[in-house]
Coordinates of C-alpha atoms in Angstrom, one line a residue:
Chain A
M715 CA 123.7 -79.9 -11.9
T716 CA 121.6 -83.0 -12.1
P717 CA 121.5 -84.9 -15.5
P718 CA 118.5 -84.1 -17.7
K719 CA 115.4 -86.1 -17.0
S720 CA 112.7 -87.3 -19.4
L721 CA 109.0 -87.9 -19.1
W722 CA 109.8 -91.6 -18.6
D723 CA 111.6 -90.8 -15.3
F724 CA 108.5 -89.0 -14.0
L725 CA 106.0 -91.7 -15.0
P726 CA 105.7 -93.4 -11.6
F727 CA 105.1 -90.1 -9.9
F728 CA 102.5 -89.2 -12.5
L729 CA 100.7 -92.5 -12.3
G730 CA 100.6 -92.1 -8.6
G731 CA 98.0 -89.4 -9.3
I732 CA 95.5 -91.9 -10.5
P733 CA 94.5 -93.2 -7.0
V734 CA 94.4 -89.7 -5.8
T735 CA 92.0 -88.6 -8.6
L736 CA 89.8 -91.7 -8.1
E737 CA 89.8 -91.1 -4.3
V738 CA 88.6 -87.6 -4.7
T739 CA 86.0 -88.7 -7.3
F740 CA 84.5 -91.4 -5.2
L741 CA 84.7 -89.5 -1.9
A742 CA 83.0 -86.4 -3.5
M743 CA 80.4 -88.7 -5.1
A744 CA 79.8 -90.3 -1.6
V745 CA 79.0 -86.7 -0.4
A746 CA 77.0 -85.8 -3.5
V747 CA 74.6 -88.7 -3.5
P748 CA 73.2 -88.3 0.0
V749 CA 73.2 -84.5 -0.5
A750 CA 71.3 -84.9 -3.7
V751 CA 68.7 -87.1 -2.0
I752 CA 68.3 -84.8 1.0
L753 CA 68.0 -81.7 -1.2
A754 CA 65.5 -83.4 -3.6
I755 CA 63.3 -84.6 -0.8
G756 CA 63.6 -81.2 0.9
R757 CA 62.6 -79.4 -2.3
R758 CA 59.5 -81.6 -2.6
S759 CA 58.5 -81.0 0.9
P760 CA 55.1 -79.5 1.5
H761 CA 56.6 -77.4 4.3
A762 CA 58.0 -74.0 3.1
L763 CA 60.5 -74.1 6.0
V764 CA 62.1 -77.2 4.6
R765 CA 61.6 -76.4 0.9
W766 CA 63.2 -72.9 0.9
P767 CA 66.5 -73.8 2.6
A768 CA 66.8 -76.8 0.3
G769 CA 66.2 -74.5 -2.7
F770 CA 68.7 -72.0 -1.3
V771 CA 71.5 -74.5 -0.9
I772 CA 70.9 -75.8 -4.4
E773 CA 70.9 -72.4 -6.0
L774 CA 73.9 -71.3 -3.8
F775 CA 76.2 -74.2 -5.0
R776 CA 74.8 -74.3 -8.5
G777 CA 74.9 -70.6 -9.0
S778 CA 78.4 -69.7 -7.9
S779 CA 81.6 -70.8 -9.5
A780 CA 83.0 -74.1 -8.0
L781 CA 86.5 -72.8 -8.4
V782 CA 85.7 -69.7 -6.3
Q783 CA 84.0 -71.9 -3.7
L784 CA 87.1 -74.0 -3.6
F785 CA 89.4 -71.0 -3.1
W786 CA 87.0 -69.7 -0.5
A787 CA 87.0 -72.9 1.5
F788 CA 90.8 -73.2 1.2
Y789 CA 92.0 -69.6 1.7
V790 CA 89.1 -67.7 3.4
L791 CA 87.5 -70.2 5.8
P792 CA 90.8 -70.4 7.8
L793 CA 90.6 -66.7 8.5
F794 CA 87.3 -67.5 10.3
G795 CA 89.1 -70.1 12.3
L796 CA 88.0 -73.2 10.3
T797 CA 91.0 -74.9 8.7
L798 CA 89.8 -77.9 6.8
P799 CA 92.5 -80.2 5.3
P800 CA 92.9 -79.7 1.5
L801 CA 91.3 -83.1 0.7
L802 CA 88.3 -82.3 2.8
C803 CA 87.9 -78.9 1.2
G804 CA 88.0 -80.4 -2.3
V805 CA 85.6 -83.3 -1.4
L806 CA 83.1 -81.1 0.3
V807 CA 83.0 -78.4 -2.4
L808 CA 82.8 -80.8 -5.3
G809 CA 80.3 -83.0 -3.4
L810 CA 78.0 -80.2 -2.5
N811 CA 78.2 -78.8 -6.1
E812 CA 77.6 -82.1 -7.8
G813 CA 75.0 -82.9 -5.1
S814 CA 73.1 -79.7 -6.0
Y815 CA 73.0 -80.7 -9.7
M816 CA 72.1 -84.3 -8.9
S817 CA 69.3 -83.3 -6.6
E818 CA 67.4 -82.2 -9.7
I819 CA 68.0 -85.6 -11.2
V820 CA 66.6 -87.2 -8.1
R821 CA 63.7 -84.8 -8.0
A822 CA 62.9 -85.5 -11.7
G823 CA 63.1 -89.3 -11.0
L824 CA 60.7 -89.0 -8.0
D825 CA 58.3 -86.7 -9.9
A826 CA 58.2 -89.2 -12.8
V827 CA 56.5 -91.7 -10.7
P828 CA 52.7 -91.2 -11.3
K829 CA 51.0 -89.7 -8.4
G830 CA 48.4 -92.5 -8.4
Q831 CA 51.1 -95.0 -7.4
R832 CA 51.7 -93.2 -4.1
E833 CA 48.0 -92.5 -3.6
A834 CA 47.2 -96.1 -4.2
A835 CA 49.9 -97.2 -1.8
V836 CA 48.6 -94.9 0.9
A837 CA 45.0 -96.1 0.3
L838 CA 46.2 -99.6 0.7
G839 CA 47.7 -98.7 4.0
L840 CA 51.2 -99.8 3.1
P841 CA 53.8 -98.6 5.7
A842 CA 56.0 -95.6 4.7
R843 CA 59.2 -97.6 4.4
Y844 CA 57.4 -100.2 2.1
R845 CA 56.0 -97.4 0.0
L846 CA 59.4 -95.8 -0.5
F847 CA 61.5 -98.9 -1.2
R848 CA 58.9 -101.1 -2.9
I849 CA 56.7 -98.6 -4.8
I850 CA 58.4 -95.3 -5.4
L851 CA 62.1 -96.2 -5.7
P852 CA 61.8 -99.2 -8.0
Q853 CA 60.1 -96.9 -10.5
A854 CA 62.2 -93.8 -9.9
L855 CA 65.7 -95.3 -9.6
P856 CA 66.1 -96.9 -13.0
L857 CA 65.3 -93.4 -14.5
M858 CA 68.0 -91.8 -12.3
V859 CA 70.9 -94.1 -13.0
P860 CA 71.9 -93.0 -16.6
P861 CA 72.1 -89.3 -15.7
F862 CA 73.8 -90.3 -12.5
G863 CA 76.5 -92.1 -14.7
N864 CA 76.9 -88.8 -16.6
E865 CA 77.5 -87.0 -13.4
L866 CA 80.0 -89.6 -12.2
I867 CA 82.1 -88.9 -15.3
T868 CA 81.6 -85.2 -14.9
M869 CA 82.9 -85.6 -11.4
L870 CA 86.0 -87.4 -12.5
K871 CA 86.9 -84.4 -14.7
F872 CA 85.7 -81.9 -12.2
T873 CA 88.3 -83.2 -9.7
A874 CA 91.0 -81.5 -11.8
L875 CA 90.0 -78.4 -9.9
V876 CA 91.4 -79.7 -6.6
S877 CA 94.9 -79.5 -8.2
L878 CA 94.6 -75.8 -7.4
V879 CA 94.4 -76.4 -3.7
T880 CA 97.7 -78.4 -3.4
I881 CA 96.1 -81.8 -3.8
Q882 CA 98.5 -84.0 -5.9
D883 CA 96.0 -85.5 -8.3
L884 CA 96.7 -86.3 -12.0
S885 CA 96.3 -82.7 -13.2
F886 CA 98.5 -81.3 -10.4
R887 CA 101.2 -83.8 -11.2
A888 CA 100.9 -83.2 -14.9
T889 CA 101.4 -79.4 -14.4
L890 CA 104.3 -80.0 -12.1
I891 CA 106.0 -82.4 -14.4
G892 CA 105.4 -80.1 -17.4
D893 CA 106.9 -77.3 -15.4
T894 CA 109.9 -79.3 -14.4
L895 CA 110.6 -80.7 -17.9
G896 CA 110.0 -77.4 -19.5
E897 CA 107.6 -79.0 -21.9
N898 CA 103.8 -79.3 -21.6
G899 CA 102.9 -81.1 -24.8
P900 CA 103.8 -84.8 -24.1
I901 CA 102.6 -84.8 -20.4
F902 CA 99.3 -83.2 -21.1
G903 CA 98.7 -85.5 -24.1
L904 CA 99.3 -88.4 -21.7
T905 CA 97.1 -86.9 -19.1
M906 CA 94.2 -86.7 -21.5
V907 CA 94.6 -90.3 -22.5
V908 CA 94.6 -91.4 -18.8
Y909 CA 91.5 -89.3 -18.0
F910 CA 89.8 -90.9 -21.1
I911 CA 90.6 -94.4 -20.0
L912 CA 89.4 -93.7 -16.4
A913 CA 86.2 -92.3 -17.9
L914 CA 85.7 -95.4 -20.0
I915 CA 86.1 -97.6 -16.9
L916 CA 83.7 -95.5 -14.9
G917 CA 81.2 -95.6 -17.8
G918 CA 81.5 -99.4 -17.8
L919 CA 80.8 -99.5 -14.0
V920 CA 77.7 -97.4 -14.5
R921 CA 76.4 -99.9 -17.0
L922 CA 76.8 -102.6 -14.5
L923 CA 75.0 -100.5 -12.0
E924 CA 72.2 -99.9 -14.4
R925 CA 71.7 -103.6 -14.8
A926 CA 71.9 -104.2 -11.1
V927 CA 69.3 -101.5 -10.4
A928 CA 67.0 -102.8 -13.2
R929 CA 67.3 -106.3 -11.7
W930 CA 66.5 -104.9 -8.2
A931 CA 63.6 -103.0 -9.5
G932 CA 62.2 -106.2 -11.1
R933 CA 62.7 -105.0 -14.6
N934 CA 63.6 -107.2 -17.6
V935 CA 67.3 -106.8 -18.0
T936 CA 67.3 -107.3 -21.7
A937 CA 64.5 -104.8 -22.2
V938 CA 66.7 -102.1 -20.6
A939 CA 69.2 -102.5 -23.4
A940 CA 66.6 -102.9 -26.1
P941 CA 65.2 -100.0 -28.3
H942 CA 62.4 -97.9 -26.9
G943 CA 59.6 -99.8 -28.7
A944 CA 60.7 -103.1 -27.1
M945 CA 61.0 -101.4 -23.8
L946 CA 57.4 -100.1 -23.9
A947 CA 56.2 -103.5 -25.0
A948 CA 57.9 -105.3 -22.2
A949 CA 56.1 -103.3 -19.5
P950 CA 57.7 -103.9 -16.1
P951 CA 55.9 -106.4 -13.9
S952 CA 54.0 -104.7 -11.2
P953 CA 56.2 -104.1 -8.2
V954 CA 53.2 -104.4 -6.0
P955 CA 52.8 -107.9 -4.8
A956 CA 49.6 -109.8 -5.7
W957 CA 48.3 -109.8 -2.2
A958 CA 48.5 -106.0 -2.0
L959 CA 46.4 -105.7 -5.1
G960 CA 43.8 -107.9 -3.6
G961 CA 44.1 -110.4 -6.4
G962 CA 43.4 -114.1 -6.0
R963 CA 40.9 -113.7 -3.2
Chain B
M413 CA 51.9 -88.3 10.5
S414 CA 54.1 -91.3 9.7
E415 CA 54.5 -90.1 6.2
D416 CA 57.0 -87.4 7.3
W417 CA 59.2 -89.8 9.3
T418 CA 61.9 -90.3 6.6
R419 CA 61.8 -86.7 5.5
R420 CA 62.2 -85.3 9.0
R421 CA 65.0 -87.6 9.8
L422 CA 66.8 -86.7 6.6
V423 CA 66.4 -82.9 7.2
A424 CA 67.6 -83.3 10.8
L425 CA 70.6 -85.2 9.6
G426 CA 71.4 -82.7 6.9
S427 CA 71.2 -79.7 9.2
A428 CA 73.4 -81.5 11.8
A429 CA 76.0 -82.1 9.1
L430 CA 75.9 -78.4 8.2
I431 CA 76.0 -77.1 11.7
T432 CA 78.7 -79.3 13.3
P433 CA 81.7 -77.8 11.6
T434 CA 80.6 -74.3 12.8
L435 CA 80.5 -75.6 16.4
L436 CA 83.9 -77.1 16.0
A437 CA 85.5 -73.9 14.6
P438 CA 86.5 -72.1 17.9
R439 CA 88.3 -75.2 19.1
L440 CA 90.4 -75.4 16.0
T441 CA 91.4 -71.7 16.3
S442 CA 92.8 -72.1 19.7
A443 CA 95.3 -74.6 18.4
Q444 CA 96.9 -71.8 16.4
G445 CA 98.7 -68.8 17.8
Q446 CA 101.9 -68.2 19.7
G447 CA 105.0 -70.3 19.9
L448 CA 105.2 -71.6 16.4
L449 CA 108.8 -72.6 16.7
A450 CA 108.2 -74.5 20.0
R451 CA 105.3 -76.4 18.3
L452 CA 107.4 -77.3 15.3
L453 CA 110.2 -78.5 17.5
A454 CA 107.8 -80.6 19.5
S455 CA 106.2 -82.2 16.5
K456 CA 109.5 -82.3 14.5
K457 CA 107.4 -81.4 11.5
V458 CA 107.0 -78.3 9.4
R459 CA 104.7 -77.4 6.5
V460 CA 106.2 -75.2 3.8
G461 CA 104.7 -73.4 0.8
I462 CA 106.7 -74.0 -2.3
A463 CA 106.7 -72.7 -5.9
N464 CA 107.7 -74.9 -8.8
Q465 CA 110.1 -72.9 -10.9
P466 CA 113.4 -74.7 -11.7
P467 CA 116.1 -74.0 -10.8
F468 CA 114.7 -72.0 -7.8
S469 CA 112.5 -74.9 -6.8
A470 CA 112.2 -78.1 -8.8
L471 CA 110.7 -81.6 -8.7
N472 CA 112.6 -84.9 -8.4
P473 CA 111.1 -87.9 -10.3
D474 CA 110.2 -89.5 -6.9
G475 CA 108.0 -86.5 -6.1
T476 CA 110.4 -84.9 -3.6
L477 CA 111.7 -81.4 -4.1
T478 CA 115.0 -80.0 -5.0
G479 CA 116.2 -76.5 -6.2
V480 CA 117.8 -73.7 -4.2
A481 CA 115.0 -72.8 -1.7
P482 CA 114.0 -76.4 -0.7
T483 CA 117.6 -77.5 -0.4
I484 CA 118.6 -74.5 1.8
S485 CA 115.4 -74.9 3.8
Q486 CA 116.0 -78.6 4.4
L487 CA 119.6 -77.9 5.6
I488 CA 118.3 -75.3 8.1
M489 CA 115.4 -77.4 9.4
T490 CA 117.8 -80.3 9.9
R491 CA 120.1 -78.1 11.9
L492 CA 117.1 -77.0 14.0
G493 CA 116.1 -80.6 14.6
I494 CA 113.0 -80.6 12.5
T495 CA 113.1 -83.8 10.4
E496 CA 109.9 -83.9 8.5
I497 CA 109.1 -81.3 5.8
E498 CA 105.7 -81.3 4.1
G499 CA 105.6 -79.2 1.0
F500 CA 102.6 -77.6 -0.6
I501 CA 103.1 -76.3 -4.1
G502 CA 101.4 -73.2 -5.4
T503 CA 102.0 -70.3 -7.8
Y504 CA 103.9 -67.3 -6.4
G505 CA 100.6 -65.4 -6.0
E506 CA 99.2 -68.1 -3.8
L507 CA 102.1 -68.4 -1.4
V508 CA 101.4 -65.4 0.8
P509 CA 97.6 -65.9 1.1
G510 CA 98.2 -69.6 1.9
M511 CA 100.6 -68.8 4.7
Q512 CA 98.3 -66.1 6.1
A513 CA 95.5 -68.6 6.0
G514 CA 97.7 -71.0 8.1
R515 CA 97.9 -73.6 5.3
W516 CA 101.7 -73.7 5.7
D517 CA 104.1 -72.4 8.4
Y518 CA 106.4 -70.4 6.1
I519 CA 107.3 -69.9 2.5
S520 CA 110.3 -71.9 1.4
A521 CA 110.6 -70.4 -2.1
C522 CA 112.7 -67.8 -3.7
L523 CA 110.1 -65.1 -3.2
T524 CA 111.2 -61.8 -4.7
V525 CA 111.7 -59.3 -2.0
T526 CA 109.5 -56.3 -2.8
E527 CA 108.3 -53.3 -0.9
P528 CA 104.6 -54.2 -0.7
R529 CA 105.4 -57.8 0.3
C530 CA 107.8 -56.5 3.0
K531 CA 104.7 -54.9 4.6
Q532 CA 102.8 -58.3 4.6
V533 CA 105.6 -60.7 5.6
T534 CA 109.0 -60.9 7.3
Y535 CA 111.7 -62.0 4.9
S536 CA 114.8 -64.1 5.7
D537 CA 118.2 -62.9 4.3
P538 CA 118.1 -63.2 0.5
I539 CA 119.1 -66.6 -0.9
T540 CA 119.3 -65.7 -4.6
S541 CA 119.6 -62.6 -6.7
D542 CA 118.4 -62.4 -10.2
G543 CA 117.6 -60.1 -13.1
R544 CA 114.7 -60.2 -15.6
C545 CA 114.8 -60.9 -19.3
I546 CA 112.6 -60.1 -22.2
V547 CA 111.9 -62.9 -24.7
T548 CA 110.4 -62.5 -28.1
L549 CA 110.0 -64.7 -31.2
K550 CA 112.9 -64.4 -33.5
G551 CA 112.4 -62.0 -36.4
E552 CA 109.4 -60.2 -34.7
K553 CA 109.6 -56.6 -33.7
G554 CA 109.7 -56.5 -29.9
P555 CA 110.5 -54.4 -26.9
K556 CA 114.2 -54.0 -26.0
K557 CA 113.8 -52.6 -22.5
I558 CA 111.2 -52.4 -19.7
A559 CA 110.1 -48.9 -20.7
E560 CA 109.1 -50.2 -24.1
L561 CA 106.9 -53.0 -22.8
K562 CA 103.8 -50.8 -22.5
D563 CA 103.3 -50.9 -26.3
Y564 CA 103.1 -54.7 -26.4
V565 CA 101.0 -57.6 -25.1
V566 CA 103.2 -59.0 -22.3
G567 CA 103.1 -62.5 -20.8
L568 CA 104.3 -63.1 -17.2
L569 CA 104.0 -65.3 -14.2
A570 CA 100.7 -65.1 -12.3
G571 CA 101.1 -63.2 -9.0
G572 CA 104.8 -62.8 -9.4
A573 CA 106.7 -59.7 -8.5
D574 CA 107.1 -58.8 -12.2
F575 CA 103.4 -58.3 -12.4
R576 CA 103.5 -55.2 -10.2
M577 CA 106.8 -54.1 -11.7
V578 CA 105.4 -53.8 -15.3
Q579 CA 102.3 -52.1 -14.1
V580 CA 104.3 -49.5 -12.3
R581 CA 106.2 -49.0 -15.5
G582 CA 103.0 -48.2 -17.4
V583 CA 101.9 -51.5 -19.0
P584 CA 98.1 -51.5 -19.0
L585 CA 96.4 -54.4 -17.2
A586 CA 94.6 -55.2 -20.4
N587 CA 97.9 -56.0 -22.1
L588 CA 99.1 -58.4 -19.5
R589 CA 98.6 -62.2 -19.9
Q590 CA 99.3 -64.2 -16.7
F591 CA 100.5 -67.8 -16.8
P592 CA 101.0 -70.3 -13.9
N593 CA 104.6 -71.2 -14.7
D594 CA 107.5 -70.6 -17.0
T595 CA 106.8 -73.6 -19.2
A596 CA 103.2 -72.4 -19.9
L597 CA 104.6 -69.0 -20.5
L598 CA 107.1 -70.2 -23.2
D599 CA 104.3 -72.3 -24.8
G600 CA 102.1 -69.2 -24.8
L601 CA 104.8 -67.2 -26.5
L602 CA 105.3 -69.9 -29.1
A603 CA 101.6 -70.0 -29.7
R604 CA 101.6 -66.2 -30.1
R605 CA 99.2 -65.6 -27.3
F606 CA 101.3 -62.5 -26.4
Q607 CA 104.2 -60.7 -28.0
A608 CA 106.8 -60.4 -25.3
Q609 CA 107.6 -62.6 -22.3
F610 CA 109.0 -60.8 -19.2
G611 CA 110.3 -62.7 -16.2
S612 CA 113.2 -63.9 -14.0
H613 CA 116.1 -64.9 -16.2
P614 CA 117.5 -68.2 -14.7
G615 CA 114.3 -70.2 -15.0
I616 CA 113.4 -69.2 -18.5
A617 CA 117.0 -69.6 -19.7
E618 CA 117.1 -73.2 -18.3
I619 CA 113.9 -74.2 -20.2
I620 CA 115.1 -72.6 -23.4
R621 CA 118.4 -74.5 -23.2
K622 CA 116.6 -77.8 -22.3
R623 CA 114.2 -77.5 -25.3
G624 CA 116.8 -76.1 -27.7
L625 CA 114.7 -73.1 -28.5
E626 CA 117.7 -70.7 -28.9
K627 CA 117.2 -70.6 -32.7
D628 CA 113.5 -69.6 -32.4
L629 CA 113.7 -66.9 -29.7
D630 CA 115.5 -63.7 -28.9
V631 CA 116.4 -63.3 -25.3
I632 CA 117.4 -59.8 -24.0
Y633 CA 119.4 -60.2 -20.9
P634 CA 120.5 -58.2 -18.9
V635 CA 117.8 -55.6 -19.6
E636 CA 119.3 -52.2 -19.5
D637 CA 116.7 -50.5 -17.3
D638 CA 116.3 -53.4 -14.9
A639 CA 117.8 -53.7 -11.5
V640 CA 119.0 -56.8 -9.6
S641 CA 116.4 -58.0 -7.2
F642 CA 116.8 -60.4 -4.3
A643 CA 114.6 -63.4 -3.3
A644 CA 114.2 -65.0 0.1
C645 CA 112.0 -67.2 2.2
A646 CA 109.2 -65.5 4.0
F647 CA 107.5 -65.8 7.4
R648 CA 104.3 -64.5 9.0
K649 CA 105.0 -61.2 10.9
E650 CA 104.0 -62.8 14.2
D651 CA 106.2 -65.8 13.9
T652 CA 109.3 -64.0 15.2
D653 CA 110.7 -67.0 16.9
L654 CA 110.8 -69.2 13.8
H655 CA 112.2 -66.3 11.7
A656 CA 115.0 -65.6 14.3
A657 CA 116.0 -69.3 14.4
F658 CA 115.9 -69.5 10.5
Q659 CA 118.1 -66.4 10.2
R660 CA 120.6 -67.6 12.8
E661 CA 121.1 -70.9 10.9
L662 CA 121.1 -69.2 7.4
R663 CA 123.8 -66.8 8.5
A664 CA 125.8 -69.8 9.9
L665 CA 125.5 -71.5 6.5
K666 CA 126.6 -68.4 4.8
A667 CA 129.6 -68.0 7.1
S668 CA 130.7 -71.6 6.7
G669 CA 130.6 -71.4 2.9
E670 CA 128.1 -74.2 2.7
F671 CA 125.5 -71.7 1.4
A672 CA 127.6 -70.6 -1.5
K673 CA 128.3 -74.3 -2.4
V674 CA 124.6 -75.1 -2.6
V675 CA 123.4 -72.0 -4.4
S676 CA 126.2 -72.2 -7.1
S677 CA 125.5 -75.9 -7.6
F678 CA 122.1 -74.9 -9.1
G679 CA 123.8 -72.5 -11.5
F680 CA 123.4 -69.2 -9.5
D681 CA 126.1 -66.6 -9.0
V682 CA 127.1 -65.9 -5.4
D683 CA 128.6 -62.5 -4.9
D684 CA 129.3 -60.3 -1.9
K685 CA 126.0 -58.4 -2.4
L686 CA 124.0 -61.6 -2.0
L687 CA 126.0 -62.8 1.0
T688 CA 125.7 -59.4 2.9
A689 CA 122.1 -58.4 1.9
T690 CA 119.6 -58.4 4.7
P691 CA 115.8 -58.1 4.5
E692 CA 116.1 -54.4 5.3
T693 CA 118.6 -53.6 2.5
A694 CA 116.7 -55.8 0.0
C695 CA 113.3 -54.3 0.6
T696 CA 113.8 -51.3 -1.6
F697 CA 112.8 -53.2 -4.8

C-alpha cells in the first residue's frame, strides 16, 4: 500500500484547476457576449420572423435547467451522432445560457437610450455605423457594464457545473481530492477561498473595464465613481460632434 | 433600407452558427462504428471511463490514476500495444451512459456485475469481489441486516449497484439518499442526513481507518443476508474485438500470478472464486 497522503501533496494538482476554470469562464463569456448582442438586437427587431426566434432561444436557455442542458449536450447529443468534446459542451451550454440572460441587459441598455437620439441621428442623415458606434453605444454601453460584471462573476461560479461532464476544473479536482483523502472539509474550504479570490480579481478587472468604457464613451471618469447627484450634475458631454449639431455656422 | 444592414448580418451570422453543427453531424457519426480494436491499435490511444473510489480506483497527487481497475487496465493495454490512456472520471451511474454515448471506449472501473447491467454491456472476467457493510453512528439504534434497512433512511452511492439492491429488498425510494462518493457519504452520515450507510466494504473501511472514525461509527461487516458480488470492467456489446483481446490478456495475467499480486497489493483478497469467475457465472447478482 502507498503511504498516506495529505492535502499538501495534492495542492499542485488542485491549483492546476485554476487555469481550467478561468479558461471555461472566459471562453463561455466569449460565446455569451456575441450571443447576448445578437439576441437583444433580434428581440428588438421590427420583423416578427426575427423577433420570435430570438425570443424562443432566450426562453429556451433561460427557462430550462443549465445542468440538464449540459447532461443533454454531453450524453444525449452523441446518440444523434453529434459528439462535441467535453470542453465545447460546457462552453456552449454556459455561453448560451449566460448569453440569454445577458441579452436582457443589452436590450435594457439599448432601450435606455432615448428614442429621440436615434431619430435625431436619422434626421441628420448620419450613416448607420456612425449612429451605432457614436450615438447609441456610447450612451448604452456604460449602463451595461456593471450588470455585465455581475454576470462575469456569476459565470465564474457557474463553471463549477462543467465538473459534472469530466472537465477537470477546480470543483472537479476538489471533489476528486476529497474523495481520495476521505475528507471533504479542508479541500472544500480551500476551494471556497480560491473561488473568492478569483471573483475579487474578476471584479477588479470589471472596474477597469468600466473606466475604459466611460473614457471611450466620453464620460467624466471621476463622475462615474461619484455619488448619483454628482453624476447628474456632471452631465456627459454631447457625443454628437459640433458640426453634426449644426453649431458654429 | 440601410438601417437593417447590421441587424441582417448579425442574424445571418447567428443562424449560420446554429446550423453548421447540424450539417457536420453525419460526418462525425461515420467515424464511429466497427473495428474499435483496430482503431485503438492504430492510434495507440484509448479513452476509459473511471470511477473514483479508493482502493478500487484512486488518484495520485500528480493527477494520474491508481487503484485496482486502472492498474490492471494499464497492464493489459500495454500488453496490447496501446500506450496512451485517457481517463474520464464519473460516478458509477454515469459510466454506462457515457460509454453508450461514445464518450469513452470502455469502462475501466470495478463495476459491480449485476443482471440488469449484463443486458446493457459485456463484462470482462471479474477483477475484484466484495461484500457490503452497514455503517451507523455509534450508540444509535440501527439496522443489523439488509432486510431491516426498509425501516430507516439509507445513504448510498449514486447510481451504484447497491441502489437497485436495496430497492429490491423493499427500501422505499423516498428513504434513499444518494451521494456522489464514499467521502460525501460518510460526511452525510456524520451530519445525520440519513441513519444508515449501505455500500461496498473496502472503500468505506479505508476512509474510516484514514480518518480514525472507528470510535464514532458502528460497522457491520459481513452482513448476514448479503452475498459476495463481483466487479469487472465493461464494454459495449458491439465491441467484441476489444472485449476478446482484453479477456485474453486478463486471463494471461491471472495465469501468470501477476493479477493476484496487483489486486492483493491494494488490500483485496484473491481467492479461487475470483480467479475462476467469468462474466456468465458472475451475472446472477
